[in-house]
Amino acid sequence: MKRNNRRQMPQNSQFSQILNDLTSALTFIFVALLVIALLIINPQVPEFEPLQVTAEWDSCLKGEREPGLSRADVDTWIMGTFYTATGEQVTEILGYSTRDRKTKHFILDQDDKGYRTPYPGSPQKEDGELNKEVIKSAKSTLTDGYYDINLHLFSDKGELRTQSSICVDVTVVVFKGDKSREKVVCQFTAEKNNPAILFNNRQERTVCQFEIRNGLFVEGSNEDIIQKPFITRR
């Protein structure tokens, strides 16, 4: 009997190896099918942003620093003019001084007070956060109404001593991620030789205006921008 047991041991070991390999193969197939099923059920879709206002500066910067390292403090503001079902006008304004930097319709997603020469051990900003402000929608869509976006040169912090102006690149996109509705409604960039230019401290400039009606951008509503100061009049 002992001889028979010794002869059967290699066979049992081989059977166990086959069983382990089969289990591993079945597990791999199950995981692969599960991943495929999840991709089918939850397909990857582009990130949707009803509104994205981006302001970056200073493409006019000269000297030892590059654009993105401007000391100037430029603020980006937005005003929405909406109407209730009874026809009552409701105005909503968002900027750096807005409580929690959030209103019913808007969010100041990123605020920048200008570049400061770092001191030893000081926290550093990430490159993507230098001289950049971003405003987004606080809702999943855009409410029907009129939208005005203004820039305000809070302080040049000495930059205008060596240059005549502060140049801001501004891009406003609505319904970003929706192929049928996505549209760049306003764009001022150094690349296109038309950045938004600010010459004086406390100067306010309207850089974008548009209308949303029935959940859609109204074609032509972003043309012929009328200056509408609402920051310095608050």
Coordinates of N, CA and C in Angstrom, one line a residue:
M1 N 0.8 -1.2 0.0 CA 0.0 0.0 0.0 C 0.9 1.3 0.0
K2 N 1.9 1.2 0.7 CA 2.8 2.4 0.7 C 3.4 2.7 -0.6
R3 N 3.7 1.7 -1.4 CA 4.2 1.9 -2.7 C 3.1 2.6 -3.6
N4 N 1.9 2.1 -3.5 CA 0.8 2.7 -4.3 C 0.6 4.2 -3.9
N5 N 0.7 4.5 -2.6 CA 0.6 5.9 -2.3 C 1.6 6.8 -2.9
R6 N 2.9 6.3 -2.9 CA 3.9 7.1 -3.5 C 3.7 7.2 -5.0
R7 N 3.2 6.3 -5.6 CA 2.9 6.4 -7.1 C 1.8 7.4 -7.4
Q8 N 0.8 7.5 -6.4 CA -0.3 8.4 -6.7 C 0.0 9.8 -6.4
M9 N 1.0 10.1 -5.6 CA 1.3 11.5 -5.2 C 1.6 12.4 -6.4
P10 N 2.4 12.0 -7.4 CA 2.6 12.9 -8.5 C 1.3 13.2 -9.3
Q11 N 0.4 12.2 -9.4 CA -0.8 12.4 -10.1 C -1.7 13.4 -9.3
N12 N -1.8 13.3 -8.0 CA -2.6 14.3 -7.2 C -2.0 15.7 -7.4
S13 N -0.7 15.8 -7.4 CA -0.1 17.1 -7.5 C -0.4 17.7 -8.9
Q14 N -0.3 16.9 -9.9 CA -0.6 17.4 -11.2 C -2.1 17.8 -11.4
F15 N -2.9 17.1 -10.7 CA -4.4 17.4 -10.7 C -4.6 18.8 -10.0
S16 N -3.9 19.0 -8.9 CA -4.1 20.2 -8.2 C -3.6 21.4 -9.0
Q17 N -2.5 21.2 -9.7 CA -1.9 22.3 -10.6 C -2.9 22.7 -11.7
I18 N -3.5 21.6 -12.3 CA -4.5 21.9 -13.4 C -5.7 22.6 -12.8
L19 N -6.1 22.2 -11.6 CA -7.3 22.9 -11.0 C -7.0 24.3 -10.7
N20 N -5.8 24.6 -10.2 CA -5.4 26.0 -9.9 C -5.3 26.8 -11.1
D21 N -4.8 26.3 -12.2 CA -4.7 27.0 -13.5 C -6.1 27.3 -14.0
L22 N -7.0 26.3 -13.9 CA -8.3 26.5 -14.4 C -9.0 27.6 -13.6
T23 N -8.8 27.6 -12.3 CA -9.5 28.6 -11.4 C -9.0 30.0 -11.8
S24 N -7.7 30.1 -12.0 CA -7.1 31.4 -12.3 C -7.6 31.9 -13.7
A25 N -7.7 31.0 -14.6 CA -8.2 31.4 -15.9 C -9.7 31.8 -15.9
L26 N -10.5 31.1 -15.1 CA -11.9 31.5 -15.0 C -12.0 32.8 -14.2
T27 N -11.2 33.0 -13.2 CA -11.2 34.3 -12.5 C -10.9 35.5 -13.4
F28 N -9.8 35.3 -14.3 CA -9.4 36.3 -15.2 C -10.5 36.6 -16.2
I29 N -11.2 35.6 -16.7 CA -12.3 35.8 -17.7 C -13.4 36.5 -17.0
F30 N -13.7 36.2 -15.7 CA -14.8 36.8 -15.0 C -14.5 38.3 -14.8
V31 N -13.3 38.7 -14.4 CA -12.9 40.1 -14.2 C -13.0 40.8 -15.5
A32 N -12.5 40.2 -16.6 CA -12.5 40.9 -17.9 C -13.9 41.2 -18.3
L33 N -14.8 40.2 -18.2 CA -16.2 40.4 -18.6 C -16.9 41.5 -17.7
L34 N -16.5 41.5 -16.4 CA -17.1 42.5 -15.5 C -16.7 43.9 -15.9
V35 N -15.4 44.1 -16.3 CA -14.9 45.4 -16.7 C -15.6 45.8 -18.0
I36 N -15.7 44.9 -18.9 CA -16.4 45.2 -20.2 C -17.9 45.6 -19.9
A37 N -18.5 44.9 -19.0 CA -19.9 45.2 -18.7 C -20.1 46.6 -18.1
L38 N -19.1 47.0 -17.2 CA -19.2 48.3 -16.5 C -19.0 49.4 -17.5
L39 N -18.1 49.2 -18.5 CA -17.8 50.2 -19.5 C -19.1 50.4 -20.4
I40 N -19.8 49.3 -20.6 CA -21.0 49.4 -21.5 C -22.1 50.1 -20.7
I41 N -22.3 49.7 -19.4 CA -23.3 50.3 -18.6 C -23.0 51.7 -18.3
N42 N -21.7 52.1 -17.9 CA -21.3 53.4 -17.6 C -20.2 53.9 -18.5
P43 N -20.6 54.3 -19.7 CA -19.6 54.7 -20.7 C -18.9 56.0 -20.2
Q44 N -17.7 56.2 -20.5 CA -17.0 57.5 -20.2 C -17.5 58.6 -21.1
V45 N -18.0 59.7 -20.4 CA -18.5 60.9 -21.1 C -17.6 62.1 -20.8
P46 N -17.5 63.0 -21.7 CA -16.7 64.2 -21.4 C -17.3 65.0 -20.2
E47 N -16.4 65.6 -19.4 CA -16.9 66.4 -18.3 C -17.7 67.6 -18.8
F48 N -18.9 67.8 -18.2 CA -19.8 68.8 -18.6 C -19.7 70.0 -17.7
E49 N -19.5 71.2 -18.3 CA -19.5 72.4 -17.6 C -20.5 73.4 -18.3
P50 N -21.6 73.7 -17.6 CA -22.5 74.7 -18.3 C -21.9 76.0 -18.6
L51 N -21.0 76.4 -17.7 CA -20.3 77.7 -17.9 C -18.9 77.6 -17.4
Q52 N -17.9 78.1 -18.2 CA -16.5 78.2 -17.7 C -15.9 79.5 -18.2
V53 N -15.6 80.4 -17.2 CA -15.0 81.6 -17.5 C -13.5 81.5 -17.0
T54 N -12.6 81.7 -17.9 CA -11.2 81.6 -17.5 C -10.5 82.9 -17.9
A55 N -9.8 83.5 -16.9 CA -9.0 84.7 -17.1 C -7.6 84.5 -16.6
E56 N -6.6 84.7 -17.5 CA -5.2 84.5 -17.2 C -4.4 85.7 -17.7
W57 N -3.4 86.1 -16.9 CA -2.5 87.2 -17.2 C -1.1 87.0 -16.7
D58 N -0.1 87.7 -17.2 CA -0.1 88.9 -18.0 C 0.8 88.6 -19.2
S59 N 0.2 88.6 -20.4 CA 1.0 88.3 -21.6 C 1.8 89.6 -22.1
C60 N 1.5 90.7 -21.4 CA 2.3 91.9 -21.7 C 3.5 92.0 -20.8
L61 N 3.7 91.1 -19.9 CA 4.7 91.2 -18.9 C 6.1 91.1 -19.6
K62 N 7.0 92.0 -19.2 CA 8.3 92.0 -19.8 C 9.3 92.0 -18.6
G63 N 10.5 91.6 -19.0 CA 11.6 91.6 -18.0 C 12.0 90.2 -17.5
E64 N 12.3 90.1 -16.2 CA 12.9 88.8 -15.8 C 11.8 87.8 -15.5
R65 N 10.5 88.1 -15.5 CA 9.5 87.2 -15.2 C 8.6 86.9 -16.5
E66 N 8.1 85.7 -16.5 CA 7.3 85.2 -17.6 C 5.8 85.4 -17.3
P67 N 4.9 85.4 -18.3 CA 3.5 85.5 -18.1 C 3.1 84.4 -17.1
G68 N 2.2 84.8 -16.1 CA 1.8 83.9 -15.1 C 2.5 84.3 -13.8
L69 N 3.5 85.1 -13.8 CA 4.2 85.6 -12.6 C 4.1 87.1 -12.4
S70 N 2.9 87.6 -12.9 CA 2.7 89.0 -12.7 C 2.2 89.3 -11.3
R71 N 2.7 90.4 -10.8 CA 2.3 90.8 -9.4 C 0.9 91.5 -9.4
A72 N 0.4 91.8 -10.6 CA -0.9 92.5 -10.7 C -2.1 91.6 -10.1
D73 N -3.0 92.3 -9.4 CA -4.2 91.6 -8.9 C -5.4 91.9 -9.8
V74 N -5.8 91.0 -10.6 CA -6.9 91.2 -11.5 C -8.1 90.4 -11.0
D75 N -9.2 91.0 -10.9 CA -10.4 90.2 -10.4 C -11.4 90.0 -11.5
T76 N -12.0 88.8 -11.5 CA -13.0 88.5 -12.5 C -14.4 88.4 -11.9
W77 N -15.3 89.1 -12.4 CA -16.7 89.2 -11.8 C -17.7 88.8 -12.9
I78 N -18.8 88.3 -12.4 CA -19.9 88.0 -13.3 C -21.2 88.5 -12.7
M79 N -22.1 89.0 -13.6 CA -23.4 89.4 -13.2 C -24.5 88.7 -14.1
G80 N -25.4 88.1 -13.4 CA -26.5 87.5 -14.1 C -27.8 88.3 -13.9
T81 N -28.6 88.5 -14.9 CA -29.8 89.2 -14.8 C -30.9 88.2 -15.3
F82 N -31.8 87.9 -14.3 CA -32.8 86.9 -14.5 C -34.2 87.4 -14.3
Y83 N -35.2 86.7 -14.7 CA -36.6 87.2 -14.5 C -37.4 86.0 -13.9
T84 N -38.2 86.4 -12.9 CA -39.1 85.4 -12.3 C -40.3 85.1 -13.2
A85 N -41.1 84.2 -12.8 CA -42.3 83.9 -13.6 C -43.3 85.0 -13.6
T86 N -43.2 85.9 -12.6 CA -44.1 87.1 -12.6 C -43.5 88.3 -13.3
G87 N -42.3 88.1 -13.9 CA -41.6 89.2 -14.6 C -40.7 90.1 -13.8
E88 N -40.5 89.7 -12.5 CA -39.6 90.5 -11.7 C -38.2 90.3 -12.0
Q89 N -37.4 91.3 -12.1 CA -36.0 91.2 -12.5 C -35.2 90.9 -11.2
V90 N -34.3 89.9 -11.4 CA -33.4 89.5 -10.3 C -32.0 89.6 -10.8
T91 N -31.1 90.3 -10.0 CA -29.7 90.5 -10.4 C -28.8 89.8 -9.4
E92 N -27.9 89.0 -9.9 CA -27.0 88.2 -9.0 C -25.5 88.5 -9.5
I93 N -24.7 88.9 -8.5 CA -23.3 89.3 -8.8 C -22.4 88.4 -8.0
L94 N -21.3 88.0 -8.7 CA -20.3 87.1 -8.0 C -18.9 87.7 -8.2
G95 N -18.1 87.8 -7.2 CA -16.7 88.2 -7.3 C -15.9 87.7 -6.1
Y96 N -14.7 88.2 -5.9 CA -13.8 87.7 -4.8 C -14.4 88.0 -3.4
S97 N -15.2 89.1 -3.3 CA -15.7 89.5 -2.0 C -17.1 88.9 -1.7
T98 N -17.6 88.1 -2.6 CA -18.9 87.4 -2.4 C -18.7 86.3 -1.3
R99 N -19.6 86.3 -0.4 CA -19.5 85.3 0.7 C -19.4 83.9 0.2
D100 N -18.4 83.2 0.7 CA -18.1 81.8 0.3 C -17.8 81.7 -1.2
R101 N -17.6 82.9 -1.8 CA -17.3 82.9 -3.3 C -18.3 82.0 -4.1
K102 N -19.6 82.1 -3.6 CA -20.6 81.3 -4.3 C -22.0 82.0 -4.1
T103 N -22.8 81.9 -5.2 CA -24.1 82.4 -5.2 C -25.0 81.3 -5.7
K104 N -26.3 81.6 -5.9 CA -27.2 80.6 -6.3 C -26.9 80.0 -7.7
H105 N -26.3 80.9 -8.5 CA -26.0 80.5 -9.9 C -24.5 80.3 -10.2
F106 N -23.6 80.9 -9.4 CA -22.2 81.0 -9.8 C -21.3 80.5 -8.7
I107 N -20.1 80.1 -9.1 CA -19.0 79.8 -8.2 C -17.7 80.4 -8.7
L108 N -17.0 81.1 -7.8 CA -15.6 81.5 -8.1 C -14.7 80.3 -7.8
D109 N -14.4 79.5 -8.8 CA -13.6 78.3 -8.5 C -12.2 78.5 -8.2
Q110 N -11.6 79.6 -8.7 CA -10.2 79.9 -8.4 C -10.0 81.4 -8.4
D111 N -9.4 81.9 -7.3 CA -9.1 83.3 -7.2 C -7.6 83.5 -7.1
D112 N -7.1 84.5 -7.7 CA -5.6 84.8 -7.7 C -5.4 86.3 -7.3
K113 N -4.5 86.5 -6.4 CA -4.2 87.9 -5.9 C -2.9 88.4 -6.5
G114 N -2.4 87.7 -7.5 CA -1.1 88.2 -8.0 C 0.1 87.4 -7.4
Y115 N 1.2 87.4 -8.2 CA 2.4 86.7 -7.8 C 3.2 87.5 -6.8
R116 N 3.7 86.8 -5.8 CA 4.6 87.4 -4.8 C 5.9 86.7 -4.8
T117 N 7.0 87.4 -4.7 CA 8.3 86.8 -4.6 C 8.4 85.9 -3.4
P118 N 8.6 84.6 -3.6 CA 8.6 83.7 -2.4 C 9.7 84.0 -1.5
Y119 N 9.5 83.7 -0.2 CA 10.5 83.8 0.8 C 10.9 82.4 1.2
P120 N 12.0 82.2 1.8 CA 12.5 80.8 2.1 C 11.4 80.1 3.0
G121 N 11.1 78.9 2.5 CA 10.1 78.1 3.2 C 8.7 78.4 2.9
S122 N 8.4 79.4 2.1 CA 7.0 79.8 1.8 C 6.4 78.7 0.9
P123 N 5.1 78.5 1.1 CA 4.4 77.6 0.2 C 4.3 78.1 -1.2
Q124 N 4.5 77.2 -2.2 CA 4.5 77.7 -3.6 C 3.2 77.3 -4.3
K125 N 2.8 78.1 -5.2 CA 1.6 77.8 -6.0 C 2.0 76.8 -7.1
E126 N 1.1 76.0 -7.5 CA 1.3 75.2 -8.6 C 1.3 76.0 -9.9
D127 N 2.1 75.6 -10.9 CA 2.2 76.4 -12.1 C 0.8 76.7 -12.7
G128 N -0.1 75.7 -12.6 CA -1.4 75.9 -13.2 C -2.3 76.9 -12.5
E129 N -1.8 77.4 -11.4 CA -2.7 78.3 -10.6 C -2.1 79.8 -10.6
L130 N -1.1 80.0 -11.3 CA -0.5 81.3 -11.4 C -1.3 82.3 -12.2
N131 N -1.7 83.5 -11.7 CA -2.4 84.5 -12.4 C -3.5 83.9 -13.2
K132 N -4.4 83.2 -12.5 CA -5.5 82.6 -13.2 C -6.8 82.6 -12.3
E133 N -7.9 83.0 -12.9 CA -9.2 82.9 -12.1 C -10.2 82.2 -13.0
V134 N -11.0 81.4 -12.3 CA -12.0 80.6 -13.0 C -13.4 80.8 -12.3
I135 N -14.4 81.1 -13.1 CA -15.8 81.1 -12.6 C -16.6 80.0 -13.4
K136 N -17.4 79.3 -12.6 CA -18.2 78.2 -13.2 C -19.7 78.4 -12.7
S137 N -20.5 77.6 -13.3 CA -21.9 77.6 -12.9 C -22.1 76.7 -11.7
A138 N -23.0 77.2 -10.8 CA -23.3 76.5 -9.5 C -24.4 75.5 -9.8
K139 N -25.0 75.5 -11.0 CA -26.1 74.6 -11.3 C -25.7 73.7 -12.5
S140 N -26.5 72.7 -12.7 CA -26.2 71.7 -13.8 C -26.5 72.3 -15.2
T141 N -27.1 73.5 -15.2 CA -27.4 74.1 -16.5 C -27.4 75.6 -16.3
L142 N -27.7 76.4 -17.4 CA -27.7 77.8 -17.3 C -29.1 78.3 -17.3
T143 N -29.4 79.2 -16.4 CA -30.7 79.8 -16.3 C -30.9 80.8 -17.4
D144 N -32.1 80.8 -17.9 CA -32.4 81.9 -19.0 C -32.2 83.3 -18.4
G145 N -31.5 84.1 -19.2 CA -31.2 85.4 -18.7 C -30.0 86.0 -19.4
Y146 N -29.5 87.1 -18.9 CA -28.4 87.9 -19.5 C -27.2 87.8 -18.6
Y147 N -26.0 87.6 -19.2 CA -24.8 87.4 -18.5 C -23.8 88.4 -18.9
D148 N -23.2 89.1 -17.9 CA -22.1 90.1 -18.1 C -20.9 89.6 -17.3
I149 N -19.7 89.7 -18.0 CA -18.5 89.3 -17.3 C -17.5 90.5 -17.4
N150 N -17.0 90.9 -16.2 CA -16.2 92.1 -16.2 C -14.8 91.8 -15.5
L151 N -13.8 92.5 -16.0 CA -12.5 92.4 -15.3 C -12.3 93.7 -14.5
H152 N -11.6 93.6 -13.4 CA -11.3 94.7 -12.6 C -9.8 94.7 -12.1
L153 N -9.1 95.7 -12.5 CA -7.7 95.8 -12.0 C -7.7 96.3 -10.6
F154 N -7.7 95.4 -9.6 CA -7.7 95.8 -8.2 C -6.4 96.6 -7.9
S155 N -5.3 96.1 -8.3 CA -4.0 96.7 -8.1 C -2.9 96.2 -9.0
D156 N -2.2 97.1 -9.6 CA -1.1 96.6 -10.5 C 0.1 96.2 -9.7
K157 N 0.2 96.6 -8.4 CA 1.3 96.3 -7.5 C 2.7 96.6 -8.1
G158 N 2.7 97.8 -8.8 CA 4.0 98.2 -9.4 C 4.3 97.8 -10.8
E159 N 3.5 96.9 -11.4 CA 3.7 96.5 -12.7 C 3.6 97.6 -13.8
L160 N 2.8 98.6 -13.6 CA 2.6 99.7 -14.5 C 3.7 100.7 -14.5
R161 N 4.7 100.5 -13.6 CA 5.9 101.3 -13.6 C 6.8 101.0 -14.8
T162 N 6.8 99.7 -15.2 CA 7.7 99.2 -16.3 C 6.9 98.9 -17.5
Q163 N 5.6 98.9 -17.5 CA 4.9 98.6 -18.7 C 3.6 99.4 -18.7
S164 N 3.0 99.6 -19.9 CA 1.9 100.5 -20.1 C 0.6 99.9 -19.7
S165 N 0.5 98.6 -19.7 CA -0.8 98.0 -19.5 C -0.7 96.6 -18.9
I166 N -1.8 96.0 -18.5 CA -1.9 94.7 -18.0 C -2.8 93.9 -19.0
C167 N -2.3 92.9 -19.6 CA -3.0 92.1 -20.6 C -3.6 90.8 -20.1
V168 N -4.9 90.6 -20.3 CA -5.6 89.5 -19.7 C -6.2 88.6 -20.9
D169 N -5.9 87.4 -20.8 CA -6.5 86.4 -21.8 C -7.8 85.9 -21.2
V170 N -8.9 86.1 -21.9 CA -10.2 85.7 -21.4 C -10.9 84.7 -22.3
T171 N -11.4 83.6 -21.8 CA -12.1 82.7 -22.6 C -13.4 82.3 -21.9
V172 N -14.5 82.4 -22.5 CA -15.8 82.1 -21.9 C -16.5 81.0 -22.8
V173 N -16.7 79.8 -22.2 CA -17.3 78.7 -22.9 C -18.6 78.3 -22.2
V174 N -19.7 78.1 -23.0 CA -20.9 77.6 -22.4 C -21.2 76.2 -22.9
F175 N -21.8 75.4 -22.0 CA -22.2 74.0 -22.3 C -21.0 73.2 -22.7
K176 N -19.9 73.4 -22.1 CA -18.7 72.6 -22.4 C -18.9 71.1 -22.2
G177 N -18.6 70.3 -23.2 CA -18.7 68.9 -23.1 C -20.0 68.4 -23.8
D178 N -20.9 69.3 -24.2 CA -22.1 68.9 -24.9 C -21.8 69.3 -26.4
K179 N -21.6 68.3 -27.2 CA -21.2 68.5 -28.6 C -22.2 69.4 -29.4
S180 N -23.5 69.2 -29.0 CA -24.5 70.0 -29.8 C -24.7 71.4 -29.4
R181 N -24.2 71.7 -28.1 CA -24.5 73.1 -27.6 C -23.2 73.8 -27.2
E182 N -22.1 73.1 -27.1 CA -20.8 73.8 -26.7 C -20.4 74.9 -27.6
K183 N -20.1 76.1 -27.0 CA -19.7 77.2 -27.8 C -18.8 78.1 -27.0
V184 N -17.7 78.6 -27.7 CA -16.9 79.6 -27.2 C -17.5 81.0 -27.5
V185 N -18.1 81.6 -26.5 CA -18.9 82.8 -26.8 C -18.0 84.1 -26.8
C186 N -16.9 84.1 -26.0 CA -16.0 85.2 -26.0 C -14.6 84.7 -25.8
Q187 N -13.7 85.4 -26.5 CA -12.2 85.0 -26.4 C -11.3 86.1 -26.8
F188 N -10.6 86.5 -25.8 CA -9.5 87.6 -26.0 C -8.2 86.9 -25.6
T189 N -7.3 86.8 -26.5 CA -6.0 86.1 -26.2 C -4.9 86.8 -26.9
A190 N -3.7 86.7 -26.2 CA -2.5 87.3 -26.8 C -2.1 86.6 -28.1
E191 N -2.5 85.3 -28.1 CA -2.2 84.4 -29.3 C -2.9 85.0 -30.6
K192 N -4.1 85.6 -30.3 CA -4.8 86.2 -31.4 C -4.6 87.7 -31.5
N193 N -3.7 88.2 -30.7 CA -3.3 89.6 -30.7 C -4.5 90.5 -30.3
N194 N -5.3 90.0 -29.4 CA -6.4 90.8 -28.9 C -6.8 90.5 -27.5
P195 N -5.7 90.5 -26.6 CA -6.0 90.3 -25.2 C -6.8 91.5 -24.6
A196 N -7.5 91.3 -23.5 CA -8.3 92.3 -22.8 C -7.2 93.2 -22.1
I197 N -7.2 94.5 -22.3 CA -6.1 95.4 -21.8 C -6.7 96.3 -20.7
L198 N -6.0 96.3 -19.6 CA -6.3 97.2 -18.5 C -5.1 98.2 -18.3
F199 N -5.5 99.5 -18.2 CA -4.4 100.5 -18.1 C -4.2 101.1 -16.8
N200 N -5.3 101.1 -15.9 CA -5.2 101.8 -14.7 C -5.8 101.0 -13.5
N201 N -5.2 101.3 -12.3 CA -5.8 100.7 -11.1 C -7.3 101.1 -11.0
R202 N -8.1 100.1 -10.5 CA -9.5 100.3 -10.3 C -10.3 100.4 -11.6
Q203 N -9.6 100.1 -12.8 CA -10.3 100.2 -14.0 C -11.2 98.9 -14.2
E204 N -12.3 99.1 -14.7 CA -13.3 98.0 -14.9 C -13.6 97.9 -16.4
R205 N -13.6 96.7 -16.9 CA -13.9 96.5 -18.3 C -14.8 95.3 -18.5
T206 N -15.9 95.5 -19.3 CA -16.8 94.4 -19.6 C -16.2 93.7 -20.8
V207 N -15.9 92.4 -20.7 CA -15.3 91.6 -21.7 C -16.2 90.6 -22.4
C208 N -17.3 90.4 -21.8 CA -18.2 89.4 -22.5 C -19.7 89.6 -22.0
Q209 N -20.6 89.5 -23.0 CA -22.0 89.6 -22.7 C -22.7 88.5 -23.6
F210 N -23.7 87.9 -23.0 CA -24.5 86.9 -23.9 C -25.8 86.6 -23.2
E211 N -26.7 86.0 -24.0 CA -28.0 85.7 -23.5 C -28.3 84.2 -23.6
I212 N -28.9 83.6 -22.6 CA -29.4 82.3 -22.7 C -31.0 82.3 -22.7
R213 N -31.5 81.6 -23.7 CA -33.0 81.6 -23.8 C -33.5 80.2 -24.1
N214 N -34.4 79.7 -23.4 CA -34.9 78.3 -23.5 C -33.8 77.3 -23.4
G215 N -32.8 77.6 -22.5 CA -31.7 76.7 -22.3 C -30.7 76.7 -23.4
L216 N -30.7 77.6 -24.3 CA -29.8 77.7 -25.4 C -29.1 79.0 -25.5
F217 N -27.9 79.0 -26.0 CA -27.2 80.3 -26.3 C -27.9 81.0 -27.5
V218 N -28.2 82.3 -27.3 CA -28.8 83.1 -28.3 C -27.7 83.7 -29.3
E219 N -27.7 83.2 -30.5 CA -26.7 83.6 -31.5 C -26.7 85.1 -31.7
G220 N -25.5 85.7 -31.7 CA -25.4 87.1 -31.9 C -25.5 87.9 -30.6
S221 N -25.9 87.3 -29.5 CA -26.0 88.0 -28.2 C -24.7 88.4 -27.6
N222 N -23.6 87.8 -28.1 CA -22.2 88.1 -27.6 C -21.5 89.1 -28.5
E223 N -22.2 89.7 -29.4 CA -21.6 90.7 -30.3 C -21.9 92.1 -29.8
D224 N -21.1 93.1 -30.3 CA -21.3 94.5 -29.9 C -21.4 94.7 -28.4
I225 N -20.3 94.4 -27.7 CA -20.3 94.5 -26.2 C -20.5 95.9 -25.8
I226 N -21.4 96.1 -24.9 CA -21.6 97.4 -24.3 C -21.0 97.4 -22.9
Q227 N -20.2 98.4 -22.6 CA -19.6 98.5 -21.3 C -20.7 98.7 -20.2
K228 N -20.6 97.8 -19.2 CA -21.6 97.8 -18.2 C -20.9 97.7 -16.8
P229 N -20.4 98.7 -16.2 CA -19.7 98.6 -15.0 C -20.7 98.3 -13.8
F230 N -20.4 97.3 -13.1 CA -21.3 96.9 -11.9 C -20.5 96.6 -10.7
I231 N -19.1 96.6 -10.8 CA -18.3 96.3 -9.7 C -18.0 97.6 -8.9
T232 N -17.5 98.6 -9.6 CA -17.2 99.9 -8.9 C -18.4 100.7 -8.5
R233 N -19.6 100.3 -9.0 CA -20.8 101.0 -8.6 C -21.5 100.3 -7.4
R234 N -20.9 99.2 -6.9 CA -21.6 98.5 -5.8 C -21.5 99.3 -4.5

